[in-house]
Amino acid sequence: MCQQTQVATVIDYYNRWMKRWPTVQSLATATIEEVNEMWSGLGYYSRGRRLWEGAKKVVDELDGQMPKTADSLQKLLPGVGRYTSCAIASISFGERVGVVDGNVIRVMSRLRAIGAESQQPATMDRFWSLADQVVDPDRPGDCNQALMELGATVCSPKTPSCSTCPLQSVCKAYSMTKSTRSSSCQKFFSLSSPSPDVKKRRGATGKDSSECGLCIPADQWDSSAGVCNFPRKAKKKAPLKEDYVTAVVSRHCVATGGNEYFLAKRRGEGLLAGLWEFPCLQVADSSLSQKASHKLLTEHLRDACAVDIRSLKSTLLGEVSHTFSHRLHTYHVYSIQLAAMKSESCTDELGDSTQQQSVQWVEDINSVAISTAVRKIMALVTTSTSKKKTASSATPAKRKHATKDTAGGSSNAKRTKTATLDSFVKKEKKA
């Protein structure tokens, strides 16, 4: 859960997860729908699916026994990579292997002043080599957790606390920023043989650094950034932009007094696999007219969900954007309102055996596994509904006020006409 996600966000999810599935065996009995529902909102949903798949494999194929080495964990369990396998092996089973995550990369790159792009294969190999060399043979799990915690709390990305860092005296990045060199090095962080990254830093001094592929290039050094020159990351690529037209099909259920929403289930592979969503369709042109969008949505609902809404009108509510790590999705949201359901149980009326996607009516969309993007779309729907109710409640009062003004105006006119007539009669009598 903590991969790519902060601990503060994870805590509540972890507690609920462990309360429901405290063992590998109990998790193996769950369904993927239950797992997705529990994971809903945490992001990177493939993590939950792979955790579930791993539990099932341990129970069904490995006789309930977890692999105990980094190599076997990575080889036997689906979705377990080098970092996860080494973390489990060192923390749970005491294997002497290092771990490399974002925090460890930051600590190591500053300790050794490694200025090459951190995600390059050669640089990553160097980080793994260093991690394996510095890990404590007696307490590998504690050592690895300490390094990760140091990176998370002290050696932070933008505001490192160098003054309180226990490794300040052996940190080459700190030494470079102060233009001094440490004369001693703790045995804990010493290397058994010389390596390129401990040679004199030349790139930062403006001299030739071509002999060392791990030095920071002279033109990349920012004297004002200090230790934050490390690690050096490649420029992020702009996320791939994708546009979707989305249909929020809803109906009012008289029996419950609430609104129900029509949801479709995504396929079991790819991004957001197995999650529920409002029916949507990717479009190449983000400037499609409402008429064209309605046509595309009706065709999609008919073909994928066996739903025919051609006779219904759609209302554009607005746009919602959400970034999925490397993709920027923009949803053009349309509302389609069906007639109210009067039966005691609002059973499905849309969808049949010819549909390509699983569908269902849901009153509380948070009761099923949905993505953060769907939550944003629902927030737009809720806001639009509230504005509509406010406008409709204000309109009658305005009309009433107008009627009152009109009535008052009519009464004044009548009094004016009466006064004029009386004056005319008096004049006639005198005459």
mmCIF file of C-alpha atoms in Angstrom, residues 174-404:
data_model
loop_
_atom_site.group_PDB
_atom_site.id
_atom_site.type_symbol
_atom_site.label_atom_id
_atom_site.label_comp_id
_atom_site.label_asym_id
_atom_site.label_seq_id
_atom_site.Cartn_x
_atom_site.Cartn_y
_atom_site.Cartn_z
ATOM 1 C CA TYR A 174 26.757 18.239 2.295
ATOM 2 C CA SER A 175 30.549 18.397 2.097
ATOM 3 C CA MET A 176 30.350 19.780 -1.439
ATOM 4 C CA THR A 177 27.929 22.498 -0.430
ATOM 5 C CA LYS A 178 30.250 23.588 2.378
ATOM 6 C CA SER A 179 33.377 23.256 0.205
ATOM 7 C CA THR A 180 34.957 20.963 2.742
ATOM 8 C CA ARG A 181 35.830 17.304 2.837
ATOM 9 C CA SER A 182 35.268 14.944 5.667
ATOM 10 C CA SER A 183 38.515 13.341 6.862
ATOM 11 C CA SER A 184 36.856 10.254 8.247
ATOM 12 C CA CYS A 185 34.160 7.835 7.224
ATOM 13 C CA GLN A 186 32.193 5.513 9.407
ATOM 14 C CA LYS A 187 32.968 1.860 8.781
ATOM 15 C CA PHE A 188 29.280 1.237 8.320
ATOM 16 C CA PHE A 189 29.276 3.152 5.035
ATOM 17 C CA SER A 190 32.748 2.206 3.769
ATOM 18 C CA LEU A 191 33.134 0.282 0.524
ATOM 19 C CA SER A 192 35.339 -2.769 0.128
ATOM 20 C CA SER A 193 36.900 -1.413 -3.031
ATOM 21 C CA PRO A 194 37.252 1.954 -4.755
ATOM 22 C CA SER A 195 34.408 2.940 -7.075
ATOM 23 C CA PRO A 196 33.754 5.786 -9.516
ATOM 24 C CA ASP A 197 31.274 7.561 -7.250
ATOM 25 C CA VAL A 198 33.809 8.210 -4.504
ATOM 26 C CA LYS A 199 36.351 9.882 -6.753
ATOM 27 C CA LYS A 200 36.833 13.601 -6.558
ATOM 28 C CA ARG A 201 33.745 15.440 -7.736
ATOM 29 C CA ARG A 202 34.805 17.188 -10.903
ATOM 30 C CA GLY A 203 31.539 17.938 -12.622
ATOM 31 C CA ALA A 204 30.421 20.364 -9.939
ATOM 32 C CA THR A 205 33.732 22.237 -10.071
ATOM 33 C CA GLY A 206 33.469 22.841 -13.781
ATOM 34 C CA LYS A 207 36.254 20.447 -14.764
ATOM 35 C CA ASP A 208 35.952 17.439 -17.050
ATOM 36 C CA SER A 209 33.651 14.823 -15.529
ATOM 37 C CA SER A 210 33.506 12.490 -18.520
ATOM 38 C CA GLU A 211 35.659 9.905 -16.736
ATOM 39 C CA CYS A 212 32.872 9.338 -14.206
ATOM 40 C CA GLY A 213 29.373 8.660 -15.482
ATOM 41 C CA LEU A 214 27.953 9.114 -12.003
ATOM 42 C CA CYS A 215 29.179 12.674 -11.348
ATOM 43 C CA ILE A 216 26.775 15.576 -11.676
ATOM 44 C CA PRO A 217 27.455 17.511 -14.916
ATOM 45 C CA ALA A 218 28.833 21.001 -14.412
ATOM 46 C CA ASP A 219 25.951 22.631 -16.253
ATOM 47 C CA GLN A 220 23.445 20.890 -13.949
ATOM 48 C CA TRP A 221 24.948 22.138 -10.683
ATOM 49 C CA ASP A 222 22.927 24.796 -8.840
ATOM 50 C CA SER A 223 24.969 26.291 -6.012
ATOM 51 C CA SER A 224 21.852 27.708 -4.349
ATOM 52 C CA ALA A 225 20.164 24.278 -4.177
ATOM 53 C CA GLY A 226 22.789 22.687 -1.953
ATOM 54 C CA VAL A 227 22.193 19.001 -1.264
ATOM 55 C CA CYS A 228 18.942 19.257 -3.211
ATOM 56 C CA ASN A 229 21.039 18.973 -6.373
ATOM 57 C CA PHE A 230 20.767 15.263 -5.579
ATOM 58 C CA PRO A 231 19.219 13.083 -6.798
ATOM 59 C CA ARG A 232 19.035 14.380 -10.335
ATOM 60 C CA LYS A 233 15.871 13.377 -12.104
ATOM 61 C CA ALA A 234 15.120 13.382 -15.784
ATOM 62 C CA LYS A 235 12.562 15.921 -16.953
ATOM 63 C CA LYS A 236 9.075 14.579 -16.605
ATOM 64 C CA LYS A 237 7.247 13.831 -19.810
ATOM 65 C CA ALA A 238 3.964 15.599 -20.282
ATOM 66 C CA PRO A 239 1.075 13.221 -19.499
ATOM 67 C CA LEU A 240 -0.766 11.735 -22.431
ATOM 68 C CA LYS A 241 -4.020 13.677 -22.860
ATOM 69 C CA GLU A 242 -7.207 11.714 -23.471
ATOM 70 C CA ASP A 243 -10.799 12.972 -23.766
ATOM 71 C CA TYR A 244 -13.935 11.050 -22.869
ATOM 72 C CA VAL A 245 -17.669 11.674 -23.144
ATOM 73 C CA THR A 246 -19.403 10.372 -20.044
ATOM 74 C CA ALA A 247 -23.081 9.582 -19.438
ATOM 75 C CA VAL A 248 -24.450 9.965 -15.919
ATOM 76 C CA VAL A 249 -27.718 8.077 -16.330
ATOM 77 C CA SER A 250 -29.923 8.464 -13.265
ATOM 78 C CA ARG A 251 -33.477 7.870 -12.092
ATOM 79 C CA HIS A 252 -35.478 8.733 -9.003
ATOM 80 C CA CYS A 253 -36.710 5.820 -6.923
ATOM 81 C CA VAL A 254 -39.976 6.676 -5.196
ATOM 82 C CA ALA A 255 -39.668 3.711 -2.837
ATOM 83 C CA THR A 256 -36.396 4.915 -1.313
ATOM 84 C CA GLY A 257 -36.711 8.622 -2.056
ATOM 85 C CA GLY A 258 -33.211 8.758 -3.547
ATOM 86 C CA ASN A 259 -31.562 8.780 -6.936
ATOM 87 C CA GLU A 260 -29.979 5.718 -8.492
ATOM 88 C CA TYR A 261 -27.125 5.780 -10.977
ATOM 89 C CA PHE A 262 -26.339 3.438 -13.832
ATOM 90 C CA LEU A 263 -22.789 2.058 -13.610
ATOM 91 C CA ALA A 264 -20.781 -0.181 -15.927
ATOM 92 C CA LYS A 265 -17.855 -2.369 -14.936
ATOM 93 C CA ARG A 266 -14.491 -1.956 -16.644
ATOM 94 C CA ARG A 267 -12.774 -4.939 -18.174
ATOM 95 C CA GLY A 268 -10.441 -7.070 -16.064
ATOM 96 C CA GLU A 269 -7.253 -5.787 -17.697
ATOM 97 C CA GLY A 270 -5.518 -2.454 -18.101
ATOM 98 C CA LEU A 271 -6.035 0.830 -16.278
ATOM 99 C CA LEU A 272 -8.649 0.698 -13.477
ATOM 100 C CA ALA A 273 -9.384 -2.941 -14.284
ATOM 101 C CA GLY A 274 -12.567 -4.280 -12.706
ATOM 102 C CA LEU A 275 -13.739 -0.943 -11.266
ATOM 103 C CA TRP A 276 -17.213 0.535 -11.717
ATOM 104 C CA GLU A 277 -17.732 3.780 -13.608
ATOM 105 C CA PHE A 278 -20.284 5.915 -15.382
ATOM 106 C CA PRO A 279 -20.450 4.682 -18.984
ATOM 107 C CA CYS A 280 -17.891 6.617 -21.009
ATOM 108 C CA LEU A 281 -16.272 6.562 -24.420
ATOM 109 C CA GLN A 282 -12.924 7.947 -25.534
ATOM 110 C CA VAL A 283 -13.128 10.529 -28.319
ATOM 111 C CA ALA A 284 -10.460 11.956 -30.579
ATOM 112 C CA ASP A 285 -12.005 15.444 -30.783
ATOM 113 C CA SER A 286 -12.453 17.315 -27.509
ATOM 114 C CA SER A 287 -14.592 19.992 -29.192
ATOM 115 C CA LEU A 288 -17.458 17.694 -30.208
ATOM 116 C CA SER A 289 -20.873 19.320 -30.242
ATOM 117 C CA GLN A 290 -23.475 18.242 -27.719
ATOM 118 C CA LYS A 291 -25.486 16.613 -30.491
ATOM 119 C CA ALA A 292 -22.515 14.591 -31.712
ATOM 120 C CA SER A 293 -21.572 13.609 -28.149
ATOM 121 C CA HIS A 294 -25.131 12.481 -27.426
ATOM 122 C CA LYS A 295 -25.103 10.319 -30.539
ATOM 123 C CA LEU A 296 -21.809 8.679 -29.563
ATOM 124 C CA LEU A 297 -23.034 8.029 -26.018
ATOM 125 C CA THR A 298 -26.326 6.517 -27.153
ATOM 126 C CA GLU A 299 -24.497 4.215 -29.565
ATOM 127 C CA HIS A 300 -22.005 3.208 -26.860
ATOM 128 C CA LEU A 301 -24.738 2.519 -24.313
ATOM 129 C CA ARG A 302 -26.668 0.499 -26.872
ATOM 130 C CA ASP A 303 -23.691 -1.582 -28.009
ATOM 131 C CA ALA A 304 -21.769 -2.049 -24.750
ATOM 132 C CA CYS A 305 -24.555 -1.961 -22.155
ATOM 133 C CA ALA A 306 -27.650 -2.898 -24.197
ATOM 134 C CA VAL A 307 -29.279 0.419 -23.263
ATOM 135 C CA ASP A 308 -31.461 2.469 -25.607
ATOM 136 C CA ILE A 309 -31.690 6.151 -24.627
ATOM 137 C CA ARG A 310 -32.112 7.661 -28.082
ATOM 138 C CA SER A 311 -35.437 9.244 -27.116
ATOM 139 C CA LEU A 312 -33.983 10.957 -24.039
ATOM 140 C CA LYS A 313 -32.261 14.317 -23.809
ATOM 141 C CA SER A 314 -28.785 14.832 -22.403
ATOM 142 C CA THR A 315 -27.571 17.900 -20.530
ATOM 143 C CA LEU A 316 -23.924 18.945 -20.452
ATOM 144 C CA LEU A 317 -22.907 19.407 -16.809
ATOM 145 C CA GLY A 318 -19.281 20.361 -17.384
ATOM 146 C CA GLU A 319 -15.808 18.861 -17.471
ATOM 147 C CA VAL A 320 -13.757 16.906 -14.950
ATOM 148 C CA SER A 321 -10.010 16.274 -15.230
ATOM 149 C CA HIS A 322 -7.930 13.672 -13.430
ATOM 150 C CA THR A 323 -4.323 12.550 -13.856
ATOM 151 C CA PHE A 324 -3.471 8.847 -13.684
ATOM 152 C CA SER A 325 0.339 9.059 -13.236
ATOM 153 C CA HIS A 326 1.145 9.277 -16.955
ATOM 154 C CA ARG A 327 -2.281 10.055 -18.421
ATOM 155 C CA LEU A 328 -4.496 13.125 -18.160
ATOM 156 C CA HIS A 329 -8.151 12.238 -18.613
ATOM 157 C CA THR A 330 -10.734 14.927 -19.307
ATOM 158 C CA TYR A 331 -14.346 13.794 -18.943
ATOM 159 C CA HIS A 332 -17.095 15.744 -20.710
ATOM 160 C CA VAL A 333 -20.005 14.889 -18.434
ATOM 161 C CA TYR A 334 -23.597 14.600 -19.676
ATOM 162 C CA SER A 335 -26.621 13.993 -17.466
ATOM 163 C CA ILE A 336 -29.478 11.779 -18.696
ATOM 164 C CA GLN A 337 -32.552 11.564 -16.467
ATOM 165 C CA LEU A 338 -34.939 8.606 -16.664
ATOM 166 C CA ALA A 339 -38.512 8.423 -15.414
ATOM 167 C CA ALA A 340 -38.965 7.746 -11.709
ATOM 168 C CA MET A 341 -39.314 4.158 -10.504
ATOM 169 C CA LYS A 342 -42.480 3.542 -8.455
ATOM 170 C CA SER A 343 -41.985 -0.114 -7.532
ATOM 171 C CA GLU A 344 -40.905 -1.134 -4.027
ATOM 172 C CA SER A 345 -37.659 -2.545 -5.398
ATOM 173 C CA CYS A 346 -35.974 -0.508 -8.103
ATOM 174 C CA THR A 347 -34.777 -3.452 -10.153
ATOM 175 C CA ASP A 348 -32.734 -3.179 -13.325
ATOM 176 C CA GLU A 349 -34.644 -2.132 -16.406
ATOM 177 C CA LEU A 350 -31.647 -1.332 -18.534
ATOM 178 C CA GLY A 351 -29.250 -3.957 -19.820
ATOM 179 C CA ASP A 352 -29.881 -7.515 -20.953
ATOM 180 C CA SER A 353 -28.035 -10.678 -21.928
ATOM 181 C CA THR A 354 -26.574 -9.078 -25.060
ATOM 182 C CA GLN A 355 -24.561 -6.477 -23.178
ATOM 183 C CA GLN A 356 -20.761 -6.476 -23.368
ATOM 184 C CA GLN A 357 -20.225 -4.945 -19.901
ATOM 185 C CA SER A 358 -21.580 -5.821 -16.476
ATOM 186 C CA VAL A 359 -23.984 -3.110 -15.332
ATOM 187 C CA GLN A 360 -25.948 -2.220 -12.225
ATOM 188 C CA TRP A 361 -28.055 0.487 -10.607
ATOM 189 C CA VAL A 362 -26.530 1.959 -7.450
ATOM 190 C CA GLU A 363 -27.926 4.555 -5.055
ATOM 191 C CA ASP A 364 -24.694 5.049 -3.085
ATOM 192 C CA ILE A 365 -21.804 4.869 -5.548
ATOM 193 C CA ASN A 366 -19.343 4.767 -2.652
ATOM 194 C CA SER A 367 -20.673 1.309 -1.798
ATOM 195 C CA VAL A 368 -18.895 -0.156 -4.850
ATOM 196 C CA ALA A 369 -15.317 -0.010 -6.110
ATOM 197 C CA ILE A 370 -14.850 3.235 -8.030
ATOM 198 C CA SER A 371 -11.888 5.412 -8.957
ATOM 199 C CA THR A 372 -11.121 8.927 -7.754
ATOM 200 C CA ALA A 373 -12.095 10.207 -11.207
ATOM 201 C CA VAL A 374 -15.612 8.798 -10.768
ATOM 202 C CA ARG A 375 -15.827 10.482 -7.368
ATOM 203 C CA LYS A 376 -14.926 13.787 -9.025
ATOM 204 C CA ILE A 377 -17.645 13.257 -11.636
ATOM 205 C CA MET A 378 -20.165 12.504 -8.882
ATOM 206 C CA ALA A 379 -19.122 15.697 -7.083
ATOM 207 C CA LEU A 380 -19.897 17.644 -10.283
ATOM 208 C CA VAL A 381 -23.311 15.956 -10.486
ATOM 209 C CA THR A 382 -24.063 16.810 -6.854
ATOM 210 C CA THR A 383 -23.009 20.438 -7.316
ATOM 211 C CA SER A 384 -25.098 20.796 -10.483
ATOM 212 C CA THR A 385 -28.134 19.261 -8.768
ATOM 213 C CA SER A 386 -27.805 21.635 -5.809
ATOM 214 C CA LYS A 387 -27.569 24.675 -8.088
ATOM 215 C CA LYS A 388 -30.621 23.510 -10.005
ATOM 216 C CA LYS A 389 -32.655 23.086 -6.803
ATOM 217 C CA THR A 390 -31.588 26.516 -5.559
ATOM 218 C CA ALA A 391 -32.583 28.142 -8.845
ATOM 219 C CA SER A 392 -35.964 26.391 -8.984
ATOM 220 C CA SER A 393 -36.808 27.319 -5.379
ATOM 221 C CA ALA A 394 -35.954 30.965 -6.035
ATOM 222 C CA THR A 395 -38.063 31.245 -9.187
ATOM 223 C CA PRO A 396 -41.558 30.920 -7.594
ATOM 224 C CA ALA A 397 -40.726 33.581 -4.976
ATOM 225 C CA LYS A 398 -39.695 35.919 -7.738
ATOM 226 C CA ARG A 399 -42.931 35.317 -9.603
ATOM 227 C CA LYS A 400 -44.956 35.851 -6.428
ATOM 228 C CA HIS A 401 -43.178 39.116 -5.838
ATOM 229 C CA ALA A 402 -43.845 40.158 -9.420
ATOM 230 C CA THR A 403 -47.532 39.267 -9.068
ATOM 231 C CA LYS A 404 -47.779 41.340 -5.920
#
